Amino acid sequence: MTLEDLRVFVAVCRAGSLSAVARELACTQSAVSQHVKRLERETGVSLLERLPRGVAPTAAGRVLCDAAEGIAGLDLALRRLGDLVHGEGGSVRIATGGTTVRHFMAEAVVSFRRRYPKVSLEFQTESSSRRCFDALTAGHLDLAWVTLGAPVRGVEQRPVVDLPWVLAVRAGDPLAARARIDVSDLAGVRLVRLPPNSISGGRLDAAFAELGIRTGSDTSVADWDTALLLAELGLGHAVVPALPGLPAPGDEGPLRLIPVPALPPLPVGWAVRRWAALPPLARAFADTVSTSCGRP
């Protein structure tokens, strides 16, 4: 039994899929299965049961998974020892969404690299906050930049910035000259839908439902930037977070962003396994990003 066996097993339990973990680790499904089989041989019990879609831990598997989560602390301790050995060298592993580095981290990356030129920043793009959480609990990451949502077992979330919502439309659209948009103005409007099953999309849908507004959708996108591009091309209207670096409301240009103040802001920030155990270099990078976003 090895630490890697336990890390992979925890990842499988969280993802509910051998193939998903294989894609995440860039290995074969058979290699992932071998880690689990080795644990089953040594424990003498079945740890996973197959479902119509994916796998789930057995009762014994849940016991081992709960106990194995403690290896994340050992992994962090080993990383911190490595930082001590290499001085200001080492690496920081960060999971982000498709638009995160461009909008939230560009300035911070430059600042951090000037301060720690020997440190490697390893960015891993994930398609959702849920996948970021799974990678964190499996011990594959130091930090994840996520849209904050409900509490997640084994993960601590820390808000950095609240993003107001705006309506993105092409210049010349009848709504483009408005100083603000009331949610009632969006009733019946066919909006570009935010990433399916994303926290941001779910929060937006919930806000519309609470306000009694029904919208339609002909198109869904994988990220916020694609929604903005479609709006700029005149191919749809999009309600999106006001991301750093975008034109300010009222600016001239092909894309107009009009505030929708009735919608509650979208909180985004850091997720980690344990802030108290975060390696010093990872904490330094997290603080640099937070400062660049306006939060000390």
Coordinates of C-alpha atoms in Angstrom, one line a residue:
M1 CA 0.0 0.0 0.0
T2 CA 1.4 3.4 -1.0
L3 CA 0.5 7.0 -0.5
E4 CA -0.3 7.2 -4.2
D5 CA -2.7 4.2 -3.9
L6 CA -4.6 6.1 -1.2
R7 CA -4.5 9.4 -3.1
V8 CA -6.0 7.7 -6.2
F9 CA -8.6 5.9 -4.2
V10 CA -9.8 9.1 -2.5
A11 CA -10.0 10.7 -6.0
V12 CA -12.1 7.9 -7.3
C13 CA -14.4 8.0 -4.3
R14 CA -14.9 11.8 -4.9
A15 CA -15.3 11.6 -8.6
G16 CA -17.4 8.4 -8.7
S17 CA -15.6 7.4 -11.8
L18 CA -12.4 5.5 -12.7
S19 CA -12.2 7.1 -16.1
A20 CA -12.6 10.6 -14.8
V21 CA -9.6 10.1 -12.5
A22 CA -7.6 8.6 -15.3
R23 CA -8.2 11.7 -17.4
E24 CA -7.3 13.9 -14.6
L25 CA -4.0 12.0 -13.9
A26 CA -3.3 11.6 -17.7
C27 CA -3.0 7.8 -17.3
T28 CA -5.1 4.8 -18.3
Q29 CA -8.2 3.6 -16.5
S30 CA -6.4 0.3 -16.0
A31 CA -3.6 2.1 -14.1
V32 CA -6.2 3.7 -11.8
S33 CA -7.9 0.3 -11.3
Q34 CA -4.6 -1.3 -10.3
H35 CA -4.2 1.2 -7.4
V36 CA -7.7 0.2 -6.1
K37 CA -7.0 -3.5 -6.6
R38 CA -3.8 -3.3 -4.6
L39 CA -5.6 -1.7 -1.7
E40 CA -8.3 -4.4 -1.9
R41 CA -5.7 -7.2 -1.8
E42 CA -4.0 -5.7 1.2
T43 CA -7.3 -5.0 3.1
G44 CA -9.0 -8.2 2.1
V45 CA -12.3 -6.4 1.4
S46 CA -14.1 -4.9 -1.6
L47 CA -13.7 -1.1 -1.6
L48 CA -15.8 -0.1 -4.6
E49 CA -19.1 -1.2 -6.1
R50 CA -20.0 -0.7 -9.7
L51 CA -23.1 1.4 -10.5
P52 CA -24.9 1.8 -13.9
R53 CA -22.9 5.0 -14.2
G54 CA -19.6 5.0 -12.4
V55 CA -18.6 3.6 -9.0
A56 CA -19.2 4.2 -5.3
P57 CA -17.3 3.2 -2.2
T58 CA -18.6 0.2 -0.2
A59 CA -19.1 0.5 3.5
A60 CA -15.5 -0.6 3.9
G61 CA -14.5 1.8 1.2
R62 CA -16.1 4.8 3.0
V63 CA -14.1 3.9 6.2
L64 CA -10.8 3.8 4.2
C65 CA -11.7 7.0 2.3
D66 CA -12.5 8.9 5.5
A67 CA -9.2 7.8 7.1
A68 CA -7.2 8.4 3.9
E69 CA -8.2 12.0 3.7
G70 CA -5.6 12.6 6.4
I71 CA -2.8 11.9 3.8
A72 CA -3.5 15.4 2.5
G73 CA -1.8 16.8 5.6
L74 CA 1.2 14.5 5.1
D75 CA 1.4 15.5 1.5
L76 CA 1.5 19.2 2.5
A77 CA 4.1 18.5 5.2
L78 CA 6.3 16.9 2.5
R79 CA 5.9 19.9 0.2
R80 CA 6.8 22.3 3.1
L81 CA 9.9 20.3 3.8
G82 CA 10.8 20.5 0.1
D83 CA 10.4 24.3 0.3
L84 CA 12.8 24.4 3.2
V85 CA 15.4 22.4 1.4
H86 CA 15.2 24.4 -1.8
G87 CA 14.9 27.8 -0.2
E88 CA 12.7 30.0 -2.4
G89 CA 12.5 27.3 -5.1
G90 CA 9.7 24.8 -5.4
S91 CA 6.3 24.9 -7.1
V92 CA 2.7 26.1 -6.5
R93 CA -0.1 24.0 -8.0
I94 CA -3.3 26.0 -8.9
A95 CA -6.6 25.0 -10.5
T96 CA -8.4 27.6 -12.4
G97 CA -11.3 28.0 -14.8
G98 CA -10.9 28.9 -18.4
T99 CA -11.0 32.7 -17.8
T100 CA -9.4 33.0 -14.4
V101 CA -5.7 33.7 -15.1
R102 CA -6.6 36.4 -17.7
H103 CA -9.1 38.3 -15.6
F104 CA -8.0 37.7 -12.0
M105 CA -4.3 36.7 -12.0
A106 CA -2.4 38.4 -14.8
E107 CA -1.0 41.2 -12.6
A108 CA -0.4 38.9 -9.7
V109 CA 1.5 36.3 -11.7
V110 CA 4.0 39.0 -12.9
S111 CA 4.4 40.4 -9.3
F112 CA 4.9 36.9 -7.8
R113 CA 7.4 35.8 -10.4
R114 CA 9.5 39.0 -9.8
R115 CA 9.5 38.2 -6.1
Y116 CA 10.0 34.4 -6.5
P117 CA 11.8 33.8 -9.8
K118 CA 12.8 30.3 -9.0
V119 CA 9.2 29.1 -8.1
S120 CA 7.3 27.2 -10.7
L121 CA 3.6 28.1 -11.1
E122 CA 1.7 25.0 -12.3
F123 CA -1.8 25.9 -13.6
Q124 CA -4.4 23.2 -14.2
T125 CA -7.6 24.2 -16.0
E126 CA -10.8 22.5 -14.6
S127 CA -14.2 22.7 -16.1
S128 CA -16.1 23.4 -12.9
S129 CA -15.7 24.2 -9.2
R130 CA -16.8 20.7 -8.3
R131 CA -13.8 19.2 -10.2
C132 CA -11.5 21.7 -8.5
F133 CA -12.8 20.5 -5.1
D134 CA -12.2 16.9 -6.1
A135 CA -8.6 17.6 -7.1
L136 CA -8.0 19.4 -3.9
T137 CA -9.3 16.6 -1.7
A138 CA -7.3 14.1 -3.7
G139 CA -4.1 16.0 -2.8
H140 CA -3.3 17.1 -6.4
L141 CA -3.4 20.8 -5.8
D142 CA -2.4 23.6 -3.4
L143 CA -5.0 26.2 -4.4
A144 CA -8.2 26.4 -6.5
W145 CA -9.8 29.7 -7.7
V146 CA -13.5 29.0 -7.7
T147 CA -17.0 30.4 -7.6
L148 CA -17.9 30.0 -4.0
G149 CA -20.9 27.9 -3.1
A150 CA -22.2 25.6 -0.4
P151 CA -19.7 24.1 2.1
V152 CA -17.7 21.2 0.8
R153 CA -16.3 18.5 3.1
G154 CA -12.5 18.6 3.4
V155 CA -12.2 22.0 1.7
E156 CA -12.0 25.5 3.1
Q157 CA -13.3 28.4 1.0
R158 CA -12.2 32.0 1.3
P159 CA -14.0 34.9 -0.5
V160 CA -11.8 37.4 -2.3
V161 CA -14.1 39.5 -4.4
D162 CA -17.9 39.9 -5.1
L163 CA -18.7 40.4 -8.7
P164 CA -21.8 42.4 -9.7
W165 CA -23.8 41.1 -12.7
V166 CA -24.1 43.0 -16.0
L167 CA -26.0 42.5 -19.2
A168 CA -23.7 42.2 -22.1
V169 CA -25.1 43.4 -25.4
R170 CA -23.8 44.7 -28.7
A171 CA -23.6 48.4 -29.3
G172 CA -26.8 49.4 -31.2
D173 CA -29.0 47.0 -29.3
P174 CA -32.2 48.6 -28.0
L175 CA -30.9 47.9 -24.4
A176 CA -27.4 49.3 -25.0
A177 CA -28.3 52.9 -24.1
R178 CA -29.7 52.0 -20.7
A179 CA -27.9 53.1 -17.5
R180 CA -29.2 50.0 -15.7
I181 CA -31.3 47.0 -16.3
D182 CA -34.2 46.0 -14.1
V183 CA -34.7 42.2 -14.0
S184 CA -38.3 42.7 -15.2
D185 CA -36.7 44.0 -18.5
L186 CA -35.2 40.5 -19.0
A187 CA -38.5 38.6 -18.8
G188 CA -38.8 36.6 -22.0
V189 CA -35.4 37.6 -23.3
R190 CA -33.4 34.7 -24.7
L191 CA -30.1 34.8 -22.8
V192 CA -26.9 32.9 -23.6
R193 CA -26.8 30.3 -20.9
L194 CA -23.8 30.1 -18.6
P195 CA -21.8 26.8 -18.3
P196 CA -24.2 23.9 -17.5
N197 CA -24.1 22.7 -13.9
S198 CA -21.8 25.5 -12.9
I199 CA -22.2 27.3 -9.6
S200 CA -22.4 30.7 -11.4
G201 CA -25.1 29.4 -13.7
G202 CA -27.0 27.9 -10.8
R203 CA -26.8 31.1 -8.7
L204 CA -28.1 33.1 -11.7
D205 CA -31.0 30.7 -12.3
A206 CA -31.9 30.7 -8.6
A207 CA -31.9 34.5 -8.5
F208 CA -34.2 34.8 -11.5
A209 CA -36.5 32.2 -10.0
E210 CA -36.6 34.0 -6.7
L211 CA -37.5 37.3 -8.5
G212 CA -40.1 35.5 -10.6
I213 CA -38.4 36.1 -13.9
R214 CA -38.5 33.5 -16.7
T215 CA -35.9 33.8 -19.5
G216 CA -35.2 31.6 -22.5
S217 CA -32.0 30.2 -24.0
D218 CA -31.0 29.0 -27.4
T219 CA -27.3 28.7 -26.6
S220 CA -25.1 27.5 -23.8
V221 CA -21.4 28.1 -23.4
A222 CA -18.4 26.6 -21.6
D223 CA -17.1 29.9 -20.0
W224 CA -17.9 33.5 -19.4
D225 CA -15.6 34.8 -22.1
T226 CA -17.5 32.9 -24.8
A227 CA -20.8 34.4 -23.6
L228 CA -19.2 37.9 -23.9
L229 CA -18.0 37.1 -27.4
L230 CA -21.4 36.0 -28.6
A231 CA -22.9 39.2 -27.1
E232 CA -20.3 41.3 -28.8
L233 CA -21.0 39.7 -32.2
G234 CA -24.7 40.4 -31.7
L235 CA -25.6 36.7 -31.5
G236 CA -27.3 36.9 -28.1
H237 CA -27.7 38.7 -24.8
A238 CA -25.7 37.5 -21.8
V239 CA -25.9 38.2 -18.1
V240 CA -22.4 37.6 -16.8
P241 CA -20.3 38.7 -13.8
A242 CA -18.5 42.0 -14.2
L243 CA -15.0 40.5 -14.6
P244 CA -11.9 42.6 -14.0
G245 CA -10.5 44.0 -17.2
L246 CA -13.8 44.3 -19.0
P247 CA -15.1 47.7 -20.3
A248 CA -16.7 49.7 -17.5
P249 CA -20.5 50.4 -17.8
G250 CA -21.0 53.4 -20.0
D251 CA -17.7 52.9 -22.0
E252 CA -18.0 53.2 -25.8
G253 CA -17.1 50.2 -27.9
P254 CA -18.7 47.2 -29.7
L255 CA -19.6 45.6 -26.4
R256 CA -21.8 47.4 -23.8
L257 CA -22.1 46.2 -20.2
I258 CA -25.2 47.4 -18.3
P259 CA -25.5 46.8 -14.5
V260 CA -28.2 44.6 -13.2
P261 CA -28.2 45.8 -9.6
A262 CA -31.1 43.6 -8.4
L263 CA -29.1 40.4 -8.8
P264 CA -27.0 39.5 -5.8
P265 CA -23.2 39.7 -6.4
L266 CA -21.3 36.5 -7.3
P267 CA -18.6 35.6 -4.7
V268 CA -15.4 34.2 -6.0
G269 CA -12.1 33.3 -4.3
W270 CA -9.8 30.6 -3.0
A271 CA -10.5 27.0 -2.0
V272 CA -7.8 25.0 -0.2
R273 CA -7.7 21.9 2.0
R274 CA -6.6 23.7 5.1
W275 CA -5.4 27.3 5.3
A276 CA -3.4 26.6 8.4
A277 CA -1.4 23.9 6.6
L278 CA -0.9 25.7 3.3
P279 CA 2.7 25.7 2.1
P280 CA 4.3 29.2 2.5
L281 CA 4.8 29.7 -1.3
A282 CA 1.2 28.8 -2.0
R283 CA 0.0 31.2 0.7
A284 CA 2.2 33.9 -0.8
F285 CA 0.7 33.4 -4.2
A286 CA -2.9 33.4 -2.8
D287 CA -2.2 36.6 -0.9
T288 CA -0.7 38.3 -4.0
V289 CA -3.8 37.5 -6.1
S290 CA -6.1 38.7 -3.3
T291 CA -4.2 42.0 -3.0
S292 CA -4.3 42.5 -6.8
C293 CA -8.0 42.0 -6.7
G294 CA -8.3 44.8 -4.1
R295 CA -8.6 42.7 -0.9
P296 CA -5.6 43.0 1.6

